[in-house]
Coordinates of N, CA and C in Angstrom, one line a residue:
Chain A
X8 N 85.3 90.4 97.7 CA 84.9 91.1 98.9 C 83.8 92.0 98.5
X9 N 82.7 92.3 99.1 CA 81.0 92.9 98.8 C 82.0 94.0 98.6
X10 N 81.1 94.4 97.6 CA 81.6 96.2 97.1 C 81.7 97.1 98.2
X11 N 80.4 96.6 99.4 CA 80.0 97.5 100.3 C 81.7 97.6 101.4
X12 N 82.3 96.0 101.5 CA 83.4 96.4 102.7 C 84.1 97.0 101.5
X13 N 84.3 96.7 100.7 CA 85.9 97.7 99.7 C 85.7 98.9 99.8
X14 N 84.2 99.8 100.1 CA 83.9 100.9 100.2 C 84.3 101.7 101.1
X15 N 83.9 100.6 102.6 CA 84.1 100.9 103.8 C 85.6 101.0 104.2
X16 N 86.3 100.3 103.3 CA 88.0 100.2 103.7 C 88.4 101.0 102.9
X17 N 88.2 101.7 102.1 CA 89.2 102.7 101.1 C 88.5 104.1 102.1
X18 N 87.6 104.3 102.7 CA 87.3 105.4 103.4 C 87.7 105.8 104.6
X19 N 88.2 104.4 105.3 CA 89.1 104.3 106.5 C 90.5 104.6 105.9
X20 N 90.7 104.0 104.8 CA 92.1 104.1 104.2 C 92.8 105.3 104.1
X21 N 92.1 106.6 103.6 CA 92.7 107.9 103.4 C 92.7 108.5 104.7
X22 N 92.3 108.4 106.1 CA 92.8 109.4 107.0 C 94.4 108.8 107.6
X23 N 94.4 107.5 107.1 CA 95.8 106.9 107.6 C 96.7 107.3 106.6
X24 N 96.4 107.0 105.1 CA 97.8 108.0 104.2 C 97.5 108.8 104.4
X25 N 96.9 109.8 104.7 CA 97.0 111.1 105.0 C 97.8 111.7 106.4
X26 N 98.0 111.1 107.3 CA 98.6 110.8 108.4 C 100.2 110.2 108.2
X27 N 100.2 109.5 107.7 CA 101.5 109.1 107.2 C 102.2 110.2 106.0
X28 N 101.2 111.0 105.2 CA 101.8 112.0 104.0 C 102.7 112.6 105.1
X29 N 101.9 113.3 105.8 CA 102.5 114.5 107.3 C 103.3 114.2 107.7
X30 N 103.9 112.7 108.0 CA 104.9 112.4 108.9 C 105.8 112.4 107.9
X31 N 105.6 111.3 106.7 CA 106.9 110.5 106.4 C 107.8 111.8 105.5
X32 N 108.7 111.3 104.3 CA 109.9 111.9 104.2 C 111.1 111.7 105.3
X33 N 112.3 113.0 104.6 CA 113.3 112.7 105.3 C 113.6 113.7 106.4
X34 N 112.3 114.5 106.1 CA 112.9 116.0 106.8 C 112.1 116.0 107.5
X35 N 110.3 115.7 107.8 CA 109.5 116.2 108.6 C 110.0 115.9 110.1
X36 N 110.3 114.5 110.5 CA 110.2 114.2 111.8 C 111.0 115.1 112.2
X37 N 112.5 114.5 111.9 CA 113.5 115.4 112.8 C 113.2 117.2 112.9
X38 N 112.4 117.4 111.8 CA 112.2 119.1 111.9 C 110.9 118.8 113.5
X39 N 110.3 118.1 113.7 CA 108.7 118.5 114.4 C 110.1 117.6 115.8
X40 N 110.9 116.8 115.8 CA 111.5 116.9 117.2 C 112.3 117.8 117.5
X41 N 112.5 118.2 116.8 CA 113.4 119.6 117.5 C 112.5 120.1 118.0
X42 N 111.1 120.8 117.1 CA 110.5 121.5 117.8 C 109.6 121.2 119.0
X43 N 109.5 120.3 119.3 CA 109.1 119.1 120.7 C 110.3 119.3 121.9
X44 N 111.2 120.1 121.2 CA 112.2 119.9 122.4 C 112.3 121.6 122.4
X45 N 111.3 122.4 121.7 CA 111.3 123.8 122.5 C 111.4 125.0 120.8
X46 N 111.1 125.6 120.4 CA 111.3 126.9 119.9 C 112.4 126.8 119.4
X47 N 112.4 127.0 118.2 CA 114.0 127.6 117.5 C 113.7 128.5 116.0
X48 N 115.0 129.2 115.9 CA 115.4 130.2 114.8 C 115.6 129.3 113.8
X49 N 115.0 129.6 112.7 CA 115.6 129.2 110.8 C 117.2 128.6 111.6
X50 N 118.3 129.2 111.4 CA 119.6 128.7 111.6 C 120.0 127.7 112.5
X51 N 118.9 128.0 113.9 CA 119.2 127.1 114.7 C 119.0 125.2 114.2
X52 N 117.2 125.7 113.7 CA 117.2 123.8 112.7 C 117.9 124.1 112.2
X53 N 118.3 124.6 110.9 CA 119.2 124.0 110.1 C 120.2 123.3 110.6
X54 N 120.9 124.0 111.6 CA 121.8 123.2 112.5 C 121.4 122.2 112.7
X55 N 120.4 121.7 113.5 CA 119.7 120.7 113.9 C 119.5 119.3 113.3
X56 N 119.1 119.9 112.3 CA 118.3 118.9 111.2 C 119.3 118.2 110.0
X57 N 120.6 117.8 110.7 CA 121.7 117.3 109.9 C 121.6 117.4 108.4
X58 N 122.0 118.1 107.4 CA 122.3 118.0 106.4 C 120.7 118.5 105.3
X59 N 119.9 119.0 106.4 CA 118.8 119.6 105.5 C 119.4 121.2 104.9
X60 N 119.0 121.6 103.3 CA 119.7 123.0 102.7 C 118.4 124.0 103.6
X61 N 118.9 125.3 103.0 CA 118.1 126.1 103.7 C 116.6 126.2 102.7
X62 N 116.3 126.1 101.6 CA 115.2 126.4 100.5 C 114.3 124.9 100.7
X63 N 114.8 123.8 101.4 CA 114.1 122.5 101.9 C 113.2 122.6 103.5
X64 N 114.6 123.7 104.0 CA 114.1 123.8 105.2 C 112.5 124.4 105.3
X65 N 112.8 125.5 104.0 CA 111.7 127.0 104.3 C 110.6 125.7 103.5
X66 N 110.6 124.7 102.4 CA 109.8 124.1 102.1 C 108.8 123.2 102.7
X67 N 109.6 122.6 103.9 CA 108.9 121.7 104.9 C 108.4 122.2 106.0
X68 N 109.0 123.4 106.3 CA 108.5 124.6 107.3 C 106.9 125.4 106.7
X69 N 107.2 125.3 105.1 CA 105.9 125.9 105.0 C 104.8 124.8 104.9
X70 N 105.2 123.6 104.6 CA 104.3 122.7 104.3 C 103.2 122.4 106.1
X71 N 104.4 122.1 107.0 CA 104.0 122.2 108.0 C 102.9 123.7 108.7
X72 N 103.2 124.4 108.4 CA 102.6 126.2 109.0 C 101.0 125.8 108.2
X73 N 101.1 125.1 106.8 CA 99.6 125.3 106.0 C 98.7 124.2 106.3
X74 N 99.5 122.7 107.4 CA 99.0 121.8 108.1 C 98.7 122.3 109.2
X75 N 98.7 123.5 109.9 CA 98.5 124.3 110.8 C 99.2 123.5 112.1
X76 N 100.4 123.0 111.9 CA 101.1 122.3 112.9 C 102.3 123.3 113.5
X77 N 102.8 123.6 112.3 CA 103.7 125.1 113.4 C 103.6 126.6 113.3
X78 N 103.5 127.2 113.5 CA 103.6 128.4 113.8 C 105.0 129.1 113.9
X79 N 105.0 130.3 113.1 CA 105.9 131.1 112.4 C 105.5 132.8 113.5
X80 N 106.2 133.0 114.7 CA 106.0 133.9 115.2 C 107.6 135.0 114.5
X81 N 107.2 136.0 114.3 CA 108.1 137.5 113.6 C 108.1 138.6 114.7
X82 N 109.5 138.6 115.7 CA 109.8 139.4 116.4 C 110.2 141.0 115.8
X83 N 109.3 142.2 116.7 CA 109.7 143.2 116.1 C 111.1 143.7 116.8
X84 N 112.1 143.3 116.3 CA 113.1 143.3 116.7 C 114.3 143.8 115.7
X85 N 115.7 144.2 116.3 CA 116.4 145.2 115.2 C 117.2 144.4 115.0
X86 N 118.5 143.4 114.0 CA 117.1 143.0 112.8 C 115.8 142.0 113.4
X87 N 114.9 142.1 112.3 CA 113.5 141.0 113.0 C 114.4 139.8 113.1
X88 N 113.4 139.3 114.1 CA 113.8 137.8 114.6 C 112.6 137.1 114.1
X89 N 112.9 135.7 113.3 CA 111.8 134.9 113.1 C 111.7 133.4 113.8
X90 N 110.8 133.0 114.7 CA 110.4 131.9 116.0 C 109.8 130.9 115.0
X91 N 110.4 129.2 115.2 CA 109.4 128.8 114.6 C 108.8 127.5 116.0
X92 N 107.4 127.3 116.1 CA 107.4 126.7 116.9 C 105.9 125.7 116.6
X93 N 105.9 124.7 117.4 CA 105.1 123.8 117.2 C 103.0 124.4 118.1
X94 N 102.7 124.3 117.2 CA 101.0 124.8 117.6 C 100.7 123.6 118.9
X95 N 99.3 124.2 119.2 CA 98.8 123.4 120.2 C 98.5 121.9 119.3
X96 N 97.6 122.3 118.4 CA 97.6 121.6 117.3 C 98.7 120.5 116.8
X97 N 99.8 121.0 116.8 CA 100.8 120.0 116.5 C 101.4 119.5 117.3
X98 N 100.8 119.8 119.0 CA 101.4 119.1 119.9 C 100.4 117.5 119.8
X99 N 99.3 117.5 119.5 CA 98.8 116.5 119.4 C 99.3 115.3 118.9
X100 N 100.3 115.8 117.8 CA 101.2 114.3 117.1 C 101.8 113.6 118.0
X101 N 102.0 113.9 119.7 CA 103.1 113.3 120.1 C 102.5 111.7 120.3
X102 N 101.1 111.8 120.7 CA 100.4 110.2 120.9 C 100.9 109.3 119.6
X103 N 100.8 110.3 118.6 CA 100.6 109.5 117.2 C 102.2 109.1 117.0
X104 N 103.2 110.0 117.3 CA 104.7 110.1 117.1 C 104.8 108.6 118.1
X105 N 104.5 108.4 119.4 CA 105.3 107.8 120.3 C 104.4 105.9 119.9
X106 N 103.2 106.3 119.3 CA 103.0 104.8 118.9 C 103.9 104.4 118.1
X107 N 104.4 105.1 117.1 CA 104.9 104.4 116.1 C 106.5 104.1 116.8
X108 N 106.9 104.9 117.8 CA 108.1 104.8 118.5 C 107.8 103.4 118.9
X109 N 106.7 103.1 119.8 CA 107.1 102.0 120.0 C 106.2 100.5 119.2
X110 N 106.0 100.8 118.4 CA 105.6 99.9 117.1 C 106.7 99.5 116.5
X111 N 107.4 100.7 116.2 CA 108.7 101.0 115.5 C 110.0 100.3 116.5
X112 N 110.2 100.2 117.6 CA 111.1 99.3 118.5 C 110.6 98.3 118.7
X113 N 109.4 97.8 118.9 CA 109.0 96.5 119.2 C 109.3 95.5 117.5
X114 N 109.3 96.3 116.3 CA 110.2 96.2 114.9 C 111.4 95.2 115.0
X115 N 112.3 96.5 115.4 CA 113.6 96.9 115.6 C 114.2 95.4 116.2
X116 N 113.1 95.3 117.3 CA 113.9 94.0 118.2 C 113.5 92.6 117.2
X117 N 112.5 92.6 117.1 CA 112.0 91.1 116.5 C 113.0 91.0 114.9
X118 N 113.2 92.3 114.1 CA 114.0 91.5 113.1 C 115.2 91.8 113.1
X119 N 115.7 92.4 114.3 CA 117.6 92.3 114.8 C 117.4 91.3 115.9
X120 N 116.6 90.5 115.9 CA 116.4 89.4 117.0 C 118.1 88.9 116.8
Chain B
X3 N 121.1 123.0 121.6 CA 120.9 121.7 122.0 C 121.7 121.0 122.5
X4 N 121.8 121.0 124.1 CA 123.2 119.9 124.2 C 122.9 118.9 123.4
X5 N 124.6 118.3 123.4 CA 124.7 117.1 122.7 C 123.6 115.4 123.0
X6 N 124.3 115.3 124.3 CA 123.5 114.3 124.7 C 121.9 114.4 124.3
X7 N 121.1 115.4 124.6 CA 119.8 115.7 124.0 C 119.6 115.0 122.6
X8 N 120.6 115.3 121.9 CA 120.8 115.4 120.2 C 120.8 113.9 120.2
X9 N 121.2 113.7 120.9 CA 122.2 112.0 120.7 C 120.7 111.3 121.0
X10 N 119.7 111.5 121.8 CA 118.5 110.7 122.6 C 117.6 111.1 121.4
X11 N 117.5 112.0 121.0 CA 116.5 113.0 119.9 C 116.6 111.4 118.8
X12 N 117.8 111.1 118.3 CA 118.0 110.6 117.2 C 117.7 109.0 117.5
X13 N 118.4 108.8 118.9 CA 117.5 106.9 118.7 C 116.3 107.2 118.9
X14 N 115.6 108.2 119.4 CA 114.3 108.0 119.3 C 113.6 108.2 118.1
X15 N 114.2 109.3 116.8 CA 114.1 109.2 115.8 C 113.7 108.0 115.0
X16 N 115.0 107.0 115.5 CA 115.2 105.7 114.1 C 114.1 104.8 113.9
X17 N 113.2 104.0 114.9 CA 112.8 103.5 114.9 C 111.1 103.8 114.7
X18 N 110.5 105.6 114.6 CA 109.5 106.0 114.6 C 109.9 105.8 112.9
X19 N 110.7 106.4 112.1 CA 111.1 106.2 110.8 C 111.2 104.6 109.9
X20 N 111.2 104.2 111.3 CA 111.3 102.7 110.4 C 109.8 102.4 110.4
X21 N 108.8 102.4 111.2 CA 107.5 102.3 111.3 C 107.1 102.9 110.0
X22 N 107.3 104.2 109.9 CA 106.7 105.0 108.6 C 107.0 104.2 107.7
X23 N 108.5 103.8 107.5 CA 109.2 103.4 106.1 C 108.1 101.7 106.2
X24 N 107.8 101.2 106.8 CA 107.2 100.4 106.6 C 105.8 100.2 105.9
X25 N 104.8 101.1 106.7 CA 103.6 101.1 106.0 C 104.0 102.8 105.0
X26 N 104.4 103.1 104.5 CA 104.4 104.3 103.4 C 104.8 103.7 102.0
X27 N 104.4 104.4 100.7 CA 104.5 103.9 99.8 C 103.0 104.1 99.5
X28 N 102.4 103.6 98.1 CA 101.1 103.4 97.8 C 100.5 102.8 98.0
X29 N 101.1 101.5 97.8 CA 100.3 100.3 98.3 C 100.2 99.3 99.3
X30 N 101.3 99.5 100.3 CA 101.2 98.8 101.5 C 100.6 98.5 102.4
X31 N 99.6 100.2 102.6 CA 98.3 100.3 103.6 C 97.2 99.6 103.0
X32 N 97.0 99.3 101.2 CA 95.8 98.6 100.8 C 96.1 97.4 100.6
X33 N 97.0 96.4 101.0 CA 97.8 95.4 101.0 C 97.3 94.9 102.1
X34 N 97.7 95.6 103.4 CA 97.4 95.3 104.5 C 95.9 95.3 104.8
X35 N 95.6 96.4 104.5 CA 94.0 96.5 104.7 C 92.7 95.5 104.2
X36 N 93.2 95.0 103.0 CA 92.5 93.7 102.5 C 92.9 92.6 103.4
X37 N 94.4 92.2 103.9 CA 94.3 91.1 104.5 C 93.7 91.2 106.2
X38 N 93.9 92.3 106.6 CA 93.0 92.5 107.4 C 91.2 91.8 107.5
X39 N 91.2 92.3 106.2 CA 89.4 91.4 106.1 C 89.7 90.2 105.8
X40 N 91.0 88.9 105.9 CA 90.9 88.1 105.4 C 92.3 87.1 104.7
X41 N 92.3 86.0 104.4 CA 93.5 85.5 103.6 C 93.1 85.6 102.4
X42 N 94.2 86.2 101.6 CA 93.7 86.6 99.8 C 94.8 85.4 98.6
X43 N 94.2 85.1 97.6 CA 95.1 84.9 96.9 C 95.3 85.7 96.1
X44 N 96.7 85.4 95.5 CA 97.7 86.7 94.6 C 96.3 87.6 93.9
X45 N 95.7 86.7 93.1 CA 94.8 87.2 91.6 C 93.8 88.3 92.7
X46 N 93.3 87.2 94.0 CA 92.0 88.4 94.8 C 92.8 89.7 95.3
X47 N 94.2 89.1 95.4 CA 94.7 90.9 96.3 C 95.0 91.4 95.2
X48 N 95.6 91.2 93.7 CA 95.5 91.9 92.9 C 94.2 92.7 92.2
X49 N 93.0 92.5 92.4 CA 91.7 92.5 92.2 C 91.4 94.0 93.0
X50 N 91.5 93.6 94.3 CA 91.1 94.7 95.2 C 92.2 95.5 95.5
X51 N 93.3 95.7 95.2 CA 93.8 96.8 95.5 C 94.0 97.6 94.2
X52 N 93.5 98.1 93.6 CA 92.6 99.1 92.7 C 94.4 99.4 91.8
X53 N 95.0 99.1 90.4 CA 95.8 99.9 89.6 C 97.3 99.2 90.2
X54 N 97.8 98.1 90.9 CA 98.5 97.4 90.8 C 98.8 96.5 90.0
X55 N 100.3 96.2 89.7 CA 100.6 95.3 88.5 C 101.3 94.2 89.4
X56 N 101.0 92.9 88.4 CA 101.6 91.7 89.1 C 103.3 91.7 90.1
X57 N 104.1 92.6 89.1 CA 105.6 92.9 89.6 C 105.5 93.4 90.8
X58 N 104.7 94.2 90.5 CA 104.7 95.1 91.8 C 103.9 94.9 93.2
X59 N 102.8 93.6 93.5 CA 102.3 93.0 94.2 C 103.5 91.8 95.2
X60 N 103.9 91.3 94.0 CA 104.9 90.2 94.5 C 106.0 91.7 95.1
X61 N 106.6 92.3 94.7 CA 107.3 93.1 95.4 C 107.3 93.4 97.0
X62 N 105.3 93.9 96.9 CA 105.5 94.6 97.9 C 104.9 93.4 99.1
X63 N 104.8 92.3 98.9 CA 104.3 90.8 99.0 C 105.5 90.8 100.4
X64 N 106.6 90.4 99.3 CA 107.6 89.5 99.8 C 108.7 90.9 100.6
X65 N 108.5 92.1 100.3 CA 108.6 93.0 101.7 C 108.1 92.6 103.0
X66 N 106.4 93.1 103.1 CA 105.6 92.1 104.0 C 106.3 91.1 104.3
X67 N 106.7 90.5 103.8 CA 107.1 88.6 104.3 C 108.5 89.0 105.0
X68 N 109.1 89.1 104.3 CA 110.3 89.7 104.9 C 110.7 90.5 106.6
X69 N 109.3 91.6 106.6 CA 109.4 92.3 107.8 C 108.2 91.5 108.7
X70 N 108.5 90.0 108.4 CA 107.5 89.0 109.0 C 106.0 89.3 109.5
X71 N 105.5 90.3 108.5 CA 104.1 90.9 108.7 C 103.1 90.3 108.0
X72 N 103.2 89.4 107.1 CA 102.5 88.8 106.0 C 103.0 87.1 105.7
X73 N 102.4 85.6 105.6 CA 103.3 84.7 105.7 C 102.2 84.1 104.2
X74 N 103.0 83.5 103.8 CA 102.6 82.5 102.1 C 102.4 81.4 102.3
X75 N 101.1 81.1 102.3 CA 101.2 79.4 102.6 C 100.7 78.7 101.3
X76 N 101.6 77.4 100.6 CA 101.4 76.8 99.7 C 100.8 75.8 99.9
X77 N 98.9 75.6 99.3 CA 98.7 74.0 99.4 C 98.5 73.4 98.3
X78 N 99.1 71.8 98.6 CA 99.5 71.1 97.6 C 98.2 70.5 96.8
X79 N 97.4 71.4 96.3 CA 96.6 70.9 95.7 C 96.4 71.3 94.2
X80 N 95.8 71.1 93.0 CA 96.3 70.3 91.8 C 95.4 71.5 90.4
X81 N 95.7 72.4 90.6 CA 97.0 72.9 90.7 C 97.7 73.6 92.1
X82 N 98.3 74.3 92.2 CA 99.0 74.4 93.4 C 98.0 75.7 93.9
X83 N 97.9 75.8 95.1 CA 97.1 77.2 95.3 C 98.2 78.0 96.7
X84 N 98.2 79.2 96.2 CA 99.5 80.0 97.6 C 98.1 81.4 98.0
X85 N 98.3 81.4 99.2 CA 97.4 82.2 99.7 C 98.1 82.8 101.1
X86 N 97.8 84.4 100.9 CA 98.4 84.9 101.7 C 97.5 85.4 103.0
X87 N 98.8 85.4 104.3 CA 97.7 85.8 105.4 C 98.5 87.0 106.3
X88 N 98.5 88.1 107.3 CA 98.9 88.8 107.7 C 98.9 87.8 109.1
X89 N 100.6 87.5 109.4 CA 101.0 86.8 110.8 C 99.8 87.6 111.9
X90 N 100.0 86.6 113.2 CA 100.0 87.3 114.7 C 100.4 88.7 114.9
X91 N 101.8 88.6 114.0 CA 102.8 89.9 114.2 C 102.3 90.6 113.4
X92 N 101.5 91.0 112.5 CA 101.3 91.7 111.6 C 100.1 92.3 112.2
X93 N 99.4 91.8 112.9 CA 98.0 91.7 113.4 C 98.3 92.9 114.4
X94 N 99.5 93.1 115.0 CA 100.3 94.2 115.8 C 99.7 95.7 115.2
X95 N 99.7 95.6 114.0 CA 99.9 97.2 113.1 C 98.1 97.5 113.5
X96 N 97.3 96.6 114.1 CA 95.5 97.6 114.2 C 96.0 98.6 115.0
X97 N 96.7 98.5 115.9 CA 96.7 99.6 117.2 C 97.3 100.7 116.0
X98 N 98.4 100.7 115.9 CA 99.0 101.5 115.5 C 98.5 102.1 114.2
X99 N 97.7 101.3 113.1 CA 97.0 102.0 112.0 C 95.9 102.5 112.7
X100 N 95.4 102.2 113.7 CA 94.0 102.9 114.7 C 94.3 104.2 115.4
X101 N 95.8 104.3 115.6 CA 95.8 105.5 115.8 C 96.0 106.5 114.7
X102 N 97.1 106.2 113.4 CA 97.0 106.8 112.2 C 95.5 107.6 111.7
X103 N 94.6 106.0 111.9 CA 93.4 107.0 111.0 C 92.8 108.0 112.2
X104 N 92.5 107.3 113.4 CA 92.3 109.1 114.0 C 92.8 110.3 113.9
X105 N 94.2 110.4 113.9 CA 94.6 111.6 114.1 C 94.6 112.1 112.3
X106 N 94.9 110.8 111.9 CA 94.2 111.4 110.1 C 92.8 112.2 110.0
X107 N 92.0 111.1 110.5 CA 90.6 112.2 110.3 C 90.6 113.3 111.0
X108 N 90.8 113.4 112.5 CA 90.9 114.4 113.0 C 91.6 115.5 112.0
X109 N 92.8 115.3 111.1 CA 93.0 116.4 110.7 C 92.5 116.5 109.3
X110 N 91.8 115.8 108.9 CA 90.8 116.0 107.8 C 89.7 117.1 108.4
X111 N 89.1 117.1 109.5 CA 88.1 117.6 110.2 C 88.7 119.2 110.6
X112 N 90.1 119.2 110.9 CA 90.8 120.4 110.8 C 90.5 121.0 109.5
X113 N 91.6 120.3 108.4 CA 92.1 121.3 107.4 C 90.8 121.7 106.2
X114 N 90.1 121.3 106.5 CA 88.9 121.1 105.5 C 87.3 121.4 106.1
X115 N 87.6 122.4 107.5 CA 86.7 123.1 108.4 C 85.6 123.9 107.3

């Protein structure tokens, strides 16, 4: 293949794993649908997010905050309250979320045919 | 969260995760991406996808085949030649890697302002 397409395709290559880094694992999704379905407290995901610890949580929470996808609001409140919620920014994923939804069922059917 | 919420949250979950688990890994997207330009044999897709070993081609090969995205065709010629092609079905994943790399670059263009 000309050096020139192998060029062309390894440059298209990296914005898709890089897209896929952000989503995949075991924790990101279900952490970014909870927060698609509204605002919640540290304790509340953990509840959420079946079987994720809390030092995993604060790990994919921060990973996500420095993707500038959620936002970490700190109520001055007695004791503080800490909000975590999804940015404008990270509302964007849902185009990207709901392709693979249905990429991902149109899957589902053809090899549980 | 009511329950039922929780309950909808999660089959919508499964099958966005099966998408990921399919193209994620290192070398599936450059797998794909070469047969995209084309039908390869073993030696040429080993060639262009840059630091793969023979085990691990046929591995990620006969995945592909398996999730009927990739098909093997043997012709009987002397010596035998097998050359691979990405199905109709497989041809499905442009849309859905088309949206990957945008919202990939797009957040290349974010995080790296």
């Amino acid at each position: 293949m000309a050096e020139k397409i192998k060029e062309e395709c390894n440059k298209l290559l990296l914005p898709v794993s890089d897209a896929l880094d952000i989503l995949s694992g075991k924790w990101k999704l279900p952490i970014i649908f909870a927060l698609f379905l509204g605002n919640h407290r540290f304790r509340e995901l953990q509840r959420e997010v079946k079987g994720i610890s809390g030092k995993m949580l604060s790990k994919e929470l921060k990973d996500l905050e420095i993707n500038q996808l959620v936002k970490r609001t700190v109520f001055d409140t007695s004791p503080v309250t800490v909000e975590y919620s999804l940015t404008e920014y990270g509302r964007t994923l849902e185009k990207l979320i709901t392709e693979l939804h249905n990429w991902g069922q149109q899957h589902r059917n053809i090899i549980f045919r």
